[in-house]
Amino acid sequence: MRYDLDDLRLFLDIVEEGSITAGARRMHLSLPSASARVRSLEHQAGVALLIRGRRGVRPTPAGTTLARHAREVLAQTVRLESAVASYTRSPTSPLVLLGGGSAMHQLVPRALVSFLRDYPDVDVQVSESRTPQTVRTLVDGEADLGVVVDDEARGCGLEMETLGDDSLVVIGQAGGILTGRTALTYSEVAEHPLVGLDAASALRRWVEKHVGPHAPVVRYRTTVADLNVLIALAAAGVGLAVVPRRAIDPGRPLDVCELSDAWARRHLLLAWGARNGPSPPAAEALAEHLRMASNV
């Protein structure tokens, strides 16, 4: 029995999206073409692989088994292609990955650890960049991948997919002034002393852009360059802080309160650089590691 690698990629995309339509979109296929490929795959396997319903699809037990082995096969294929390509690829041409401060806190480092360990022949150049600059660089074809914030990346014409929630919350010392509160507006937060990121940081500039010119005057007791330091200061009771929820260690003793302003609800997107033809296999592999890291 022979399986087509593109059919396996399509099947994995469908399983991950829970929809044949969404899976087809990720593979740049029409819905009829994707449906025909799935039927052919089921015919070849001799068993149903998907349970189809009005709200989408889910894998059968056989489909779950196929998906698990397909991931292993495709990962091995990328390693093979990468190993062979290393003999022709210039050592001065690493993959280029851009991301904002929120992505650089946990998501990108986690993905890099697993990717660089699995692909010793591939180098990655990583730079912190605000979403508007990241989008411009990707549009110019000067980067392979970027992790961007959804509301600043709309309408740019790049291929993008959602990585995960990146909503903002307010944090403070456990048992402190946030105790018993479930949600606050930014104006209410600004009534208290804060600790924040440096004025040039992507997150600080993003918040100030969205609160607008009539934002309340904020007293920052101090500003720092690193989210880890910022969270430690808030945990110590120095002041409240506005941070992405995904940046918080669940085991850390903190009071966490929703930020109820509509602009605090945001998502991280994975954006692909403009290119002619298919993405390099190594870029596809790095994208998969970013997806896996976002689900941890």
mmCIF file of C-alpha atoms in Angstrom:
data_model
loop_
_atom_site.group_PDB
_atom_site.id
_atom_site.type_symbol
_atom_site.label_atom_id
_atom_site.label_comp_id
_atom_site.label_asym_id
_atom_site.label_seq_id
_atom_site.Cartn_x
_atom_site.Cartn_y
_atom_site.Cartn_z
ATOM 1 C CA MET A 1 0.000 0.000 0.000
ATOM 2 C CA ARG A 2 1.423 3.398 -1.021
ATOM 3 C CA TYR A 3 0.429 6.706 0.520
ATOM 4 C CA ASP A 4 0.901 10.064 -1.182
ATOM 5 C CA LEU A 5 2.665 12.542 1.134
ATOM 6 C CA ASP A 6 0.416 15.414 0.069
ATOM 7 C CA ASP A 7 -2.634 13.278 0.901
ATOM 8 C CA LEU A 8 -1.199 12.635 4.360
ATOM 9 C CA ARG A 9 -0.538 16.353 4.870
ATOM 10 C CA LEU A 10 -4.092 17.129 3.785
ATOM 11 C CA PHE A 11 -5.515 14.494 6.136
ATOM 12 C CA LEU A 12 -3.550 15.924 9.096
ATOM 13 C CA ASP A 13 -4.722 19.460 8.276
ATOM 14 C CA ILE A 14 -8.335 18.248 8.135
ATOM 15 C CA VAL A 15 -8.025 16.447 11.481
ATOM 16 C CA GLU A 16 -6.394 19.480 13.135
ATOM 17 C CA GLU A 17 -8.982 21.900 11.736
ATOM 18 C CA GLY A 18 -11.968 19.585 12.213
ATOM 19 C CA SER A 19 -13.133 20.540 8.739
ATOM 20 C CA ILE A 20 -12.436 19.378 5.192
ATOM 21 C CA THR A 21 -13.006 22.934 3.948
ATOM 22 C CA ALA A 22 -10.435 24.411 6.362
ATOM 23 C CA GLY A 23 -7.978 21.606 5.628
ATOM 24 C CA ALA A 24 -8.330 22.225 1.912
ATOM 25 C CA ARG A 25 -7.692 25.931 2.441
ATOM 26 C CA ARG A 26 -4.432 25.209 4.288
ATOM 27 C CA MET A 27 -3.290 23.043 1.369
ATOM 28 C CA HIS A 28 -4.507 25.584 -1.231
ATOM 29 C CA LEU A 29 -6.925 23.019 -2.704
ATOM 30 C CA SER A 30 -10.526 23.347 -3.788
ATOM 31 C CA LEU A 31 -13.106 21.589 -1.625
ATOM 32 C CA PRO A 32 -14.044 19.054 -4.362
ATOM 33 C CA SER A 33 -10.371 18.201 -4.910
ATOM 34 C CA ALA A 34 -9.749 17.756 -1.176
ATOM 35 C CA SER A 35 -12.877 15.607 -0.769
ATOM 36 C CA ALA A 36 -11.794 13.402 -3.666
ATOM 37 C CA ARG A 37 -8.363 12.944 -2.105
ATOM 38 C CA VAL A 38 -9.904 11.912 1.216
ATOM 39 C CA ARG A 39 -12.217 9.419 -0.488
ATOM 40 C CA SER A 40 -9.248 7.974 -2.374
ATOM 41 C CA LEU A 41 -7.304 7.699 0.884
ATOM 42 C CA GLU A 42 -10.208 5.866 2.542
ATOM 43 C CA HIS A 43 -10.570 3.566 -0.455
ATOM 44 C CA GLN A 44 -6.872 2.769 -0.346
ATOM 45 C CA ALA A 45 -6.986 2.135 3.413
ATOM 46 C CA GLY A 46 -10.128 0.037 3.048
ATOM 47 C CA VAL A 47 -11.777 1.676 6.053
ATOM 48 C CA ALA A 48 -13.535 4.928 6.942
ATOM 49 C CA LEU A 49 -11.099 7.506 8.296
ATOM 50 C CA LEU A 50 -13.443 10.393 9.079
ATOM 51 C CA ILE A 51 -16.818 10.740 10.751
ATOM 52 C CA ARG A 52 -18.685 13.479 8.910
ATOM 53 C CA GLY A 53 -21.245 15.661 10.639
ATOM 54 C CA ARG A 54 -23.025 18.956 10.163
ATOM 55 C CA ARG A 55 -20.469 20.754 12.346
ATOM 56 C CA GLY A 56 -17.393 19.273 10.732
ATOM 57 C CA VAL A 57 -15.458 16.023 10.829
ATOM 58 C CA ARG A 58 -13.537 13.982 13.380
ATOM 59 C CA PRO A 59 -11.286 10.967 12.895
ATOM 60 C CA THR A 60 -12.453 7.400 13.354
ATOM 61 C CA PRO A 61 -10.206 5.125 15.448
ATOM 62 C CA ALA A 62 -8.496 4.120 12.191
ATOM 63 C CA GLY A 63 -8.168 7.783 11.246
ATOM 64 C CA THR A 64 -6.566 8.595 14.615
ATOM 65 C CA THR A 65 -4.027 5.818 14.049
ATOM 66 C CA LEU A 66 -3.311 7.044 10.524
ATOM 67 C CA ALA A 67 -2.847 10.624 11.772
ATOM 68 C CA ARG A 68 -0.366 9.540 14.441
ATOM 69 C CA HIS A 69 1.776 7.589 11.998
ATOM 70 C CA ALA A 70 1.416 10.262 9.291
ATOM 71 C CA ARG A 71 2.957 12.842 11.627
ATOM 72 C CA GLU A 72 5.935 10.554 12.165
ATOM 73 C CA VAL A 73 6.321 9.864 8.436
ATOM 74 C CA LEU A 74 6.142 13.554 7.486
ATOM 75 C CA ALA A 75 8.568 14.539 10.247
ATOM 76 C CA GLN A 76 11.052 11.940 9.018
ATOM 77 C CA THR A 77 10.575 13.181 5.448
ATOM 78 C CA VAL A 78 11.372 16.757 6.448
ATOM 79 C CA ARG A 79 14.494 15.566 8.283
ATOM 80 C CA LEU A 80 15.575 13.646 5.195
ATOM 81 C CA GLU A 81 15.038 16.653 2.908
ATOM 82 C CA SER A 82 16.793 18.942 5.351
ATOM 83 C CA ALA A 83 19.793 16.625 5.658
ATOM 84 C CA VAL A 84 20.217 16.384 1.885
ATOM 85 C CA ALA A 85 19.582 20.116 1.372
ATOM 86 C CA SER A 86 22.299 20.964 3.889
ATOM 87 C CA TYR A 87 24.892 19.987 1.262
ATOM 88 C CA THR A 88 23.665 22.651 -1.140
ATOM 89 C CA ARG A 89 22.249 25.298 1.205
ATOM 90 C CA SER A 90 24.530 28.192 1.997
ATOM 91 C CA PRO A 91 25.497 28.193 5.665
ATOM 92 C CA THR A 92 24.886 31.943 5.622
ATOM 93 C CA SER A 93 21.195 31.484 4.774
ATOM 94 C CA PRO A 94 19.351 30.539 7.973
ATOM 95 C CA LEU A 95 15.615 30.598 8.348
ATOM 96 C CA VAL A 96 14.423 34.016 9.512
ATOM 97 C CA LEU A 97 11.766 34.130 12.256
ATOM 98 C CA LEU A 98 10.285 37.349 13.653
ATOM 99 C CA GLY A 99 7.994 37.857 16.628
ATOM 100 C CA GLY A 100 6.795 40.375 19.180
ATOM 101 C CA GLY A 101 7.640 40.448 22.864
ATOM 102 C CA SER A 102 4.737 38.228 23.876
ATOM 103 C CA ALA A 103 5.715 35.493 21.422
ATOM 104 C CA MET A 104 9.367 35.762 22.422
ATOM 105 C CA HIS A 105 8.568 35.156 26.079
ATOM 106 C CA GLN A 106 7.668 31.463 25.906
ATOM 107 C CA LEU A 107 6.255 30.417 22.544
ATOM 108 C CA VAL A 108 9.278 31.033 20.313
ATOM 109 C CA PRO A 109 11.913 29.734 22.786
ATOM 110 C CA ARG A 110 9.895 26.552 23.348
ATOM 111 C CA ALA A 111 9.560 25.973 19.581
ATOM 112 C CA LEU A 112 13.250 26.713 18.987
ATOM 113 C CA VAL A 113 14.409 24.196 21.591
ATOM 114 C CA SER A 114 12.531 21.331 19.959
ATOM 115 C CA PHE A 115 13.190 22.443 16.360
ATOM 116 C CA LEU A 116 16.941 23.010 16.685
ATOM 117 C CA ARG A 117 17.315 19.724 18.524
ATOM 118 C CA ASP A 118 15.438 17.839 15.788
ATOM 119 C CA TYR A 119 17.106 19.640 12.861
ATOM 120 C CA PRO A 120 20.816 20.077 13.635
ATOM 121 C CA ASP A 121 21.568 21.036 10.019
ATOM 122 C CA VAL A 122 19.190 24.022 9.983
ATOM 123 C CA ASP A 123 20.016 27.413 11.527
ATOM 124 C CA VAL A 124 17.425 30.000 12.593
ATOM 125 C CA GLN A 125 17.876 33.763 12.850
ATOM 126 C CA VAL A 126 15.388 35.106 15.410
ATOM 127 C CA SER A 127 14.596 38.790 15.950
ATOM 128 C CA GLU A 128 12.057 40.615 18.104
ATOM 129 C CA SER A 129 9.895 42.856 15.966
ATOM 130 C CA ARG A 130 6.588 44.677 16.369
ATOM 131 C CA THR A 131 3.735 43.385 14.199
ATOM 132 C CA PRO A 132 3.727 46.275 11.647
ATOM 133 C CA GLN A 133 7.480 45.876 11.027
ATOM 134 C CA THR A 134 7.156 42.078 10.912
ATOM 135 C CA VAL A 135 4.398 42.334 8.305
ATOM 136 C CA ARG A 136 6.451 44.693 6.132
ATOM 137 C CA THR A 137 9.457 42.373 6.320
ATOM 138 C CA LEU A 138 7.362 39.328 5.429
ATOM 139 C CA VAL A 139 5.670 41.138 2.530
ATOM 140 C CA ASP A 140 9.120 42.076 1.201
ATOM 141 C CA GLY A 141 10.117 38.406 1.325
ATOM 142 C CA GLU A 142 12.937 39.086 3.795
ATOM 143 C CA ALA A 143 11.717 36.656 6.466
ATOM 144 C CA ASP A 144 10.296 33.138 6.367
ATOM 145 C CA LEU A 145 7.883 33.254 9.307
ATOM 146 C CA GLY A 146 6.501 35.776 11.754
ATOM 147 C CA VAL A 147 4.347 35.610 14.865
ATOM 148 C CA VAL A 148 2.023 38.627 14.797
ATOM 149 C CA VAL A 149 -0.961 40.070 16.670
ATOM 150 C CA ASP A 150 -4.222 39.635 14.807
ATOM 151 C CA ASP A 151 -5.688 43.152 14.804
ATOM 152 C CA GLU A 152 -2.494 44.713 13.420
ATOM 153 C CA ALA A 153 -2.027 42.153 10.642
ATOM 154 C CA ARG A 154 -5.425 42.141 8.934
ATOM 155 C CA GLY A 155 -5.607 42.845 5.218
ATOM 156 C CA CYS A 156 -1.875 42.531 4.563
ATOM 157 C CA GLY A 157 -2.331 39.756 1.990
ATOM 158 C CA LEU A 158 -0.056 37.267 3.736
ATOM 159 C CA GLU A 159 -0.935 33.645 4.408
ATOM 160 C CA MET A 160 -1.758 33.383 8.110
ATOM 161 C CA GLU A 161 -3.198 30.958 10.644
ATOM 162 C CA THR A 162 -4.200 31.290 14.293
ATOM 163 C CA LEU A 163 -1.669 30.061 16.838
ATOM 164 C CA GLY A 164 -3.565 30.803 20.026
ATOM 165 C CA ASP A 165 -5.078 33.270 22.444
ATOM 166 C CA ASP A 166 -2.892 36.167 23.559
ATOM 167 C CA SER A 167 -5.406 38.161 25.587
ATOM 168 C CA LEU A 168 -4.159 40.583 28.223
ATOM 169 C CA VAL A 169 -4.835 40.372 31.954
ATOM 170 C CA VAL A 170 -3.834 42.378 34.998
ATOM 171 C CA ILE A 171 -1.748 40.688 37.682
ATOM 172 C CA GLY A 172 -0.746 41.544 41.225
ATOM 173 C CA GLN A 173 0.551 40.086 44.462
ATOM 174 C CA ALA A 174 -1.416 37.099 45.758
ATOM 175 C CA GLY A 175 -3.789 38.287 48.454
ATOM 176 C CA GLY A 176 -3.325 41.903 47.378
ATOM 177 C CA ILE A 177 -5.670 44.527 45.975
ATOM 178 C CA LEU A 178 -6.944 42.253 43.188
ATOM 179 C CA THR A 179 -8.292 39.672 45.639
ATOM 180 C CA GLY A 180 -11.977 39.041 44.994
ATOM 181 C CA ARG A 181 -11.987 40.917 41.695
ATOM 182 C CA THR A 182 -12.744 39.044 38.472
ATOM 183 C CA ALA A 183 -12.482 41.851 35.921
ATOM 184 C CA LEU A 184 -11.199 45.419 35.681
ATOM 185 C CA THR A 185 -11.101 48.060 32.974
ATOM 186 C CA TYR A 186 -7.773 49.609 32.091
ATOM 187 C CA SER A 187 -8.964 52.894 33.616
ATOM 188 C CA GLU A 188 -9.537 51.112 36.924
ATOM 189 C CA VAL A 189 -6.109 49.464 36.713
ATOM 190 C CA ALA A 190 -4.492 52.851 36.073
ATOM 191 C CA GLU A 191 -5.793 54.139 39.417
ATOM 192 C CA HIS A 192 -3.099 52.004 41.087
ATOM 193 C CA PRO A 193 0.704 52.144 40.834
ATOM 194 C CA LEU A 194 1.939 49.949 37.987
ATOM 195 C CA VAL A 195 5.106 48.260 36.847
ATOM 196 C CA GLY A 196 5.517 48.092 33.095
ATOM 197 C CA LEU A 197 7.704 47.294 30.139
ATOM 198 C CA ASP A 198 10.053 49.849 28.592
ATOM 199 C CA ALA A 199 8.348 52.509 26.473
ATOM 200 C CA ALA A 200 9.839 51.082 23.270
ATOM 201 C CA SER A 201 8.581 47.539 23.893
ATOM 202 C CA ALA A 202 6.034 46.051 21.500
ATOM 203 C CA LEU A 203 3.479 45.296 24.224
ATOM 204 C CA ARG A 204 3.707 48.725 25.869
ATOM 205 C CA ARG A 205 3.294 50.502 22.525
ATOM 206 C CA TRP A 206 0.421 48.176 21.587
ATOM 207 C CA VAL A 207 -1.468 49.005 24.804
ATOM 208 C CA GLU A 208 -0.873 52.741 24.492
ATOM 209 C CA LYS A 209 -2.046 52.683 20.881
ATOM 210 C CA HIS A 210 -5.349 51.076 21.873
ATOM 211 C CA VAL A 211 -6.160 53.108 24.979
ATOM 212 C CA GLY A 212 -5.895 56.197 22.802
ATOM 213 C CA PRO A 213 -5.087 59.859 23.472
ATOM 214 C CA HIS A 214 -7.552 60.142 26.363
ATOM 215 C CA ALA A 215 -5.979 57.338 28.361
ATOM 216 C CA PRO A 216 -5.654 57.882 32.101
ATOM 217 C CA VAL A 217 -2.300 59.056 33.409
ATOM 218 C CA VAL A 218 -0.350 56.041 34.644
ATOM 219 C CA ARG A 219 2.197 56.022 37.453
ATOM 220 C CA TYR A 220 4.899 53.496 36.652
ATOM 221 C CA ARG A 221 6.989 52.702 39.702
ATOM 222 C CA THR A 222 9.562 51.239 37.337
ATOM 223 C CA THR A 223 9.842 49.896 33.797
ATOM 224 C CA VAL A 224 11.856 46.887 32.669
ATOM 225 C CA ALA A 225 12.816 45.178 29.420
ATOM 226 C CA ASP A 226 11.806 41.614 30.248
ATOM 227 C CA LEU A 227 8.413 40.013 30.895
ATOM 228 C CA ASN A 228 9.880 37.601 33.442
ATOM 229 C CA VAL A 229 11.200 40.513 35.505
ATOM 230 C CA LEU A 230 7.896 42.359 35.138
ATOM 231 C CA ILE A 231 5.900 39.385 36.412
ATOM 232 C CA ALA A 232 8.324 38.911 39.320
ATOM 233 C CA LEU A 233 7.894 42.560 40.338
ATOM 234 C CA ALA A 234 4.107 42.279 40.239
ATOM 235 C CA ALA A 235 4.221 39.053 42.263
ATOM 236 C CA ALA A 236 6.338 40.807 44.869
ATOM 237 C CA GLY A 237 3.706 43.504 45.328
ATOM 238 C CA VAL A 238 5.642 46.374 43.746
ATOM 239 C CA GLY A 239 2.708 47.264 41.509
ATOM 240 C CA LEU A 240 0.078 45.876 39.174
ATOM 241 C CA ALA A 241 1.076 44.831 35.651
ATOM 242 C CA VAL A 242 -0.709 44.222 32.357
ATOM 243 C CA VAL A 243 0.651 41.110 30.661
ATOM 244 C CA PRO A 244 -0.480 38.396 28.218
ATOM 245 C CA ARG A 245 -2.186 35.575 30.079
ATOM 246 C CA ARG A 246 -0.067 33.006 28.235
ATOM 247 C CA ALA A 247 3.080 34.538 29.777
ATOM 248 C CA ILE A 248 2.046 33.594 33.319
ATOM 249 C CA ASP A 249 3.350 30.404 34.907
ATOM 250 C CA PRO A 250 0.213 28.624 36.240
ATOM 251 C CA GLY A 251 2.095 27.556 39.358
ATOM 252 C CA ARG A 252 3.181 31.076 40.314
ATOM 253 C CA PRO A 253 1.374 32.657 43.308
ATOM 254 C CA LEU A 254 -0.372 35.624 41.706
ATOM 255 C CA ASP A 255 -3.787 37.222 41.611
ATOM 256 C CA VAL A 256 -4.946 37.358 37.993
ATOM 257 C CA CYS A 257 -7.858 39.494 36.863
ATOM 258 C CA GLU A 258 -9.482 39.814 33.442
ATOM 259 C CA LEU A 259 -8.913 43.064 31.577
ATOM 260 C CA SER A 260 -12.430 43.802 30.378
ATOM 261 C CA ASP A 261 -11.630 46.308 27.611
ATOM 262 C CA ALA A 262 -12.512 44.882 24.182
ATOM 263 C CA TRP A 263 -9.012 45.589 22.828
ATOM 264 C CA ALA A 264 -7.512 43.275 25.450
ATOM 265 C CA ARG A 265 -8.901 40.267 23.527
ATOM 266 C CA ARG A 266 -6.332 39.359 20.909
ATOM 267 C CA HIS A 267 -4.740 36.358 19.198
ATOM 268 C CA LEU A 268 -1.328 35.420 17.917
ATOM 269 C CA LEU A 269 -1.112 34.475 14.245
ATOM 270 C CA LEU A 270 1.571 32.609 12.346
ATOM 271 C CA ALA A 271 2.325 34.552 9.150
ATOM 272 C CA TRP A 272 4.313 33.309 6.165
ATOM 273 C CA GLY A 273 6.707 35.410 4.154
ATOM 274 C CA ALA A 274 5.800 36.245 0.556
ATOM 275 C CA ARG A 275 7.369 33.711 -1.752
ATOM 276 C CA ASN A 276 7.242 32.227 -5.229
ATOM 277 C CA GLY A 277 6.416 28.527 -5.042
ATOM 278 C CA PRO A 278 6.110 26.234 -2.035
ATOM 279 C CA SER A 279 7.698 26.952 1.332
ATOM 280 C CA PRO A 280 11.071 25.342 2.098
ATOM 281 C CA PRO A 281 10.628 22.056 4.000
ATOM 282 C CA ALA A 282 12.582 23.478 6.949
ATOM 283 C CA ALA A 283 10.186 26.432 7.196
ATOM 284 C CA GLU A 284 7.237 24.029 7.178
ATOM 285 C CA ALA A 285 8.905 22.076 9.977
ATOM 286 C CA LEU A 286 9.560 25.211 12.054
ATOM 287 C CA ALA A 287 5.932 26.230 11.590
ATOM 288 C CA GLU A 288 4.824 22.873 12.938
ATOM 289 C CA HIS A 289 7.032 23.278 15.999
ATOM 290 C CA LEU A 290 5.479 26.710 16.607
ATOM 291 C CA ARG A 291 2.019 25.146 16.391
ATOM 292 C CA MET A 292 2.988 22.446 18.892
ATOM 293 C CA ALA A 293 4.569 24.986 21.250
ATOM 294 C CA SER A 294 1.413 27.115 21.180
ATOM 295 C CA ASN A 295 -0.642 24.171 22.448
ATOM 296 C CA VAL A 296 1.536 23.461 25.487
#
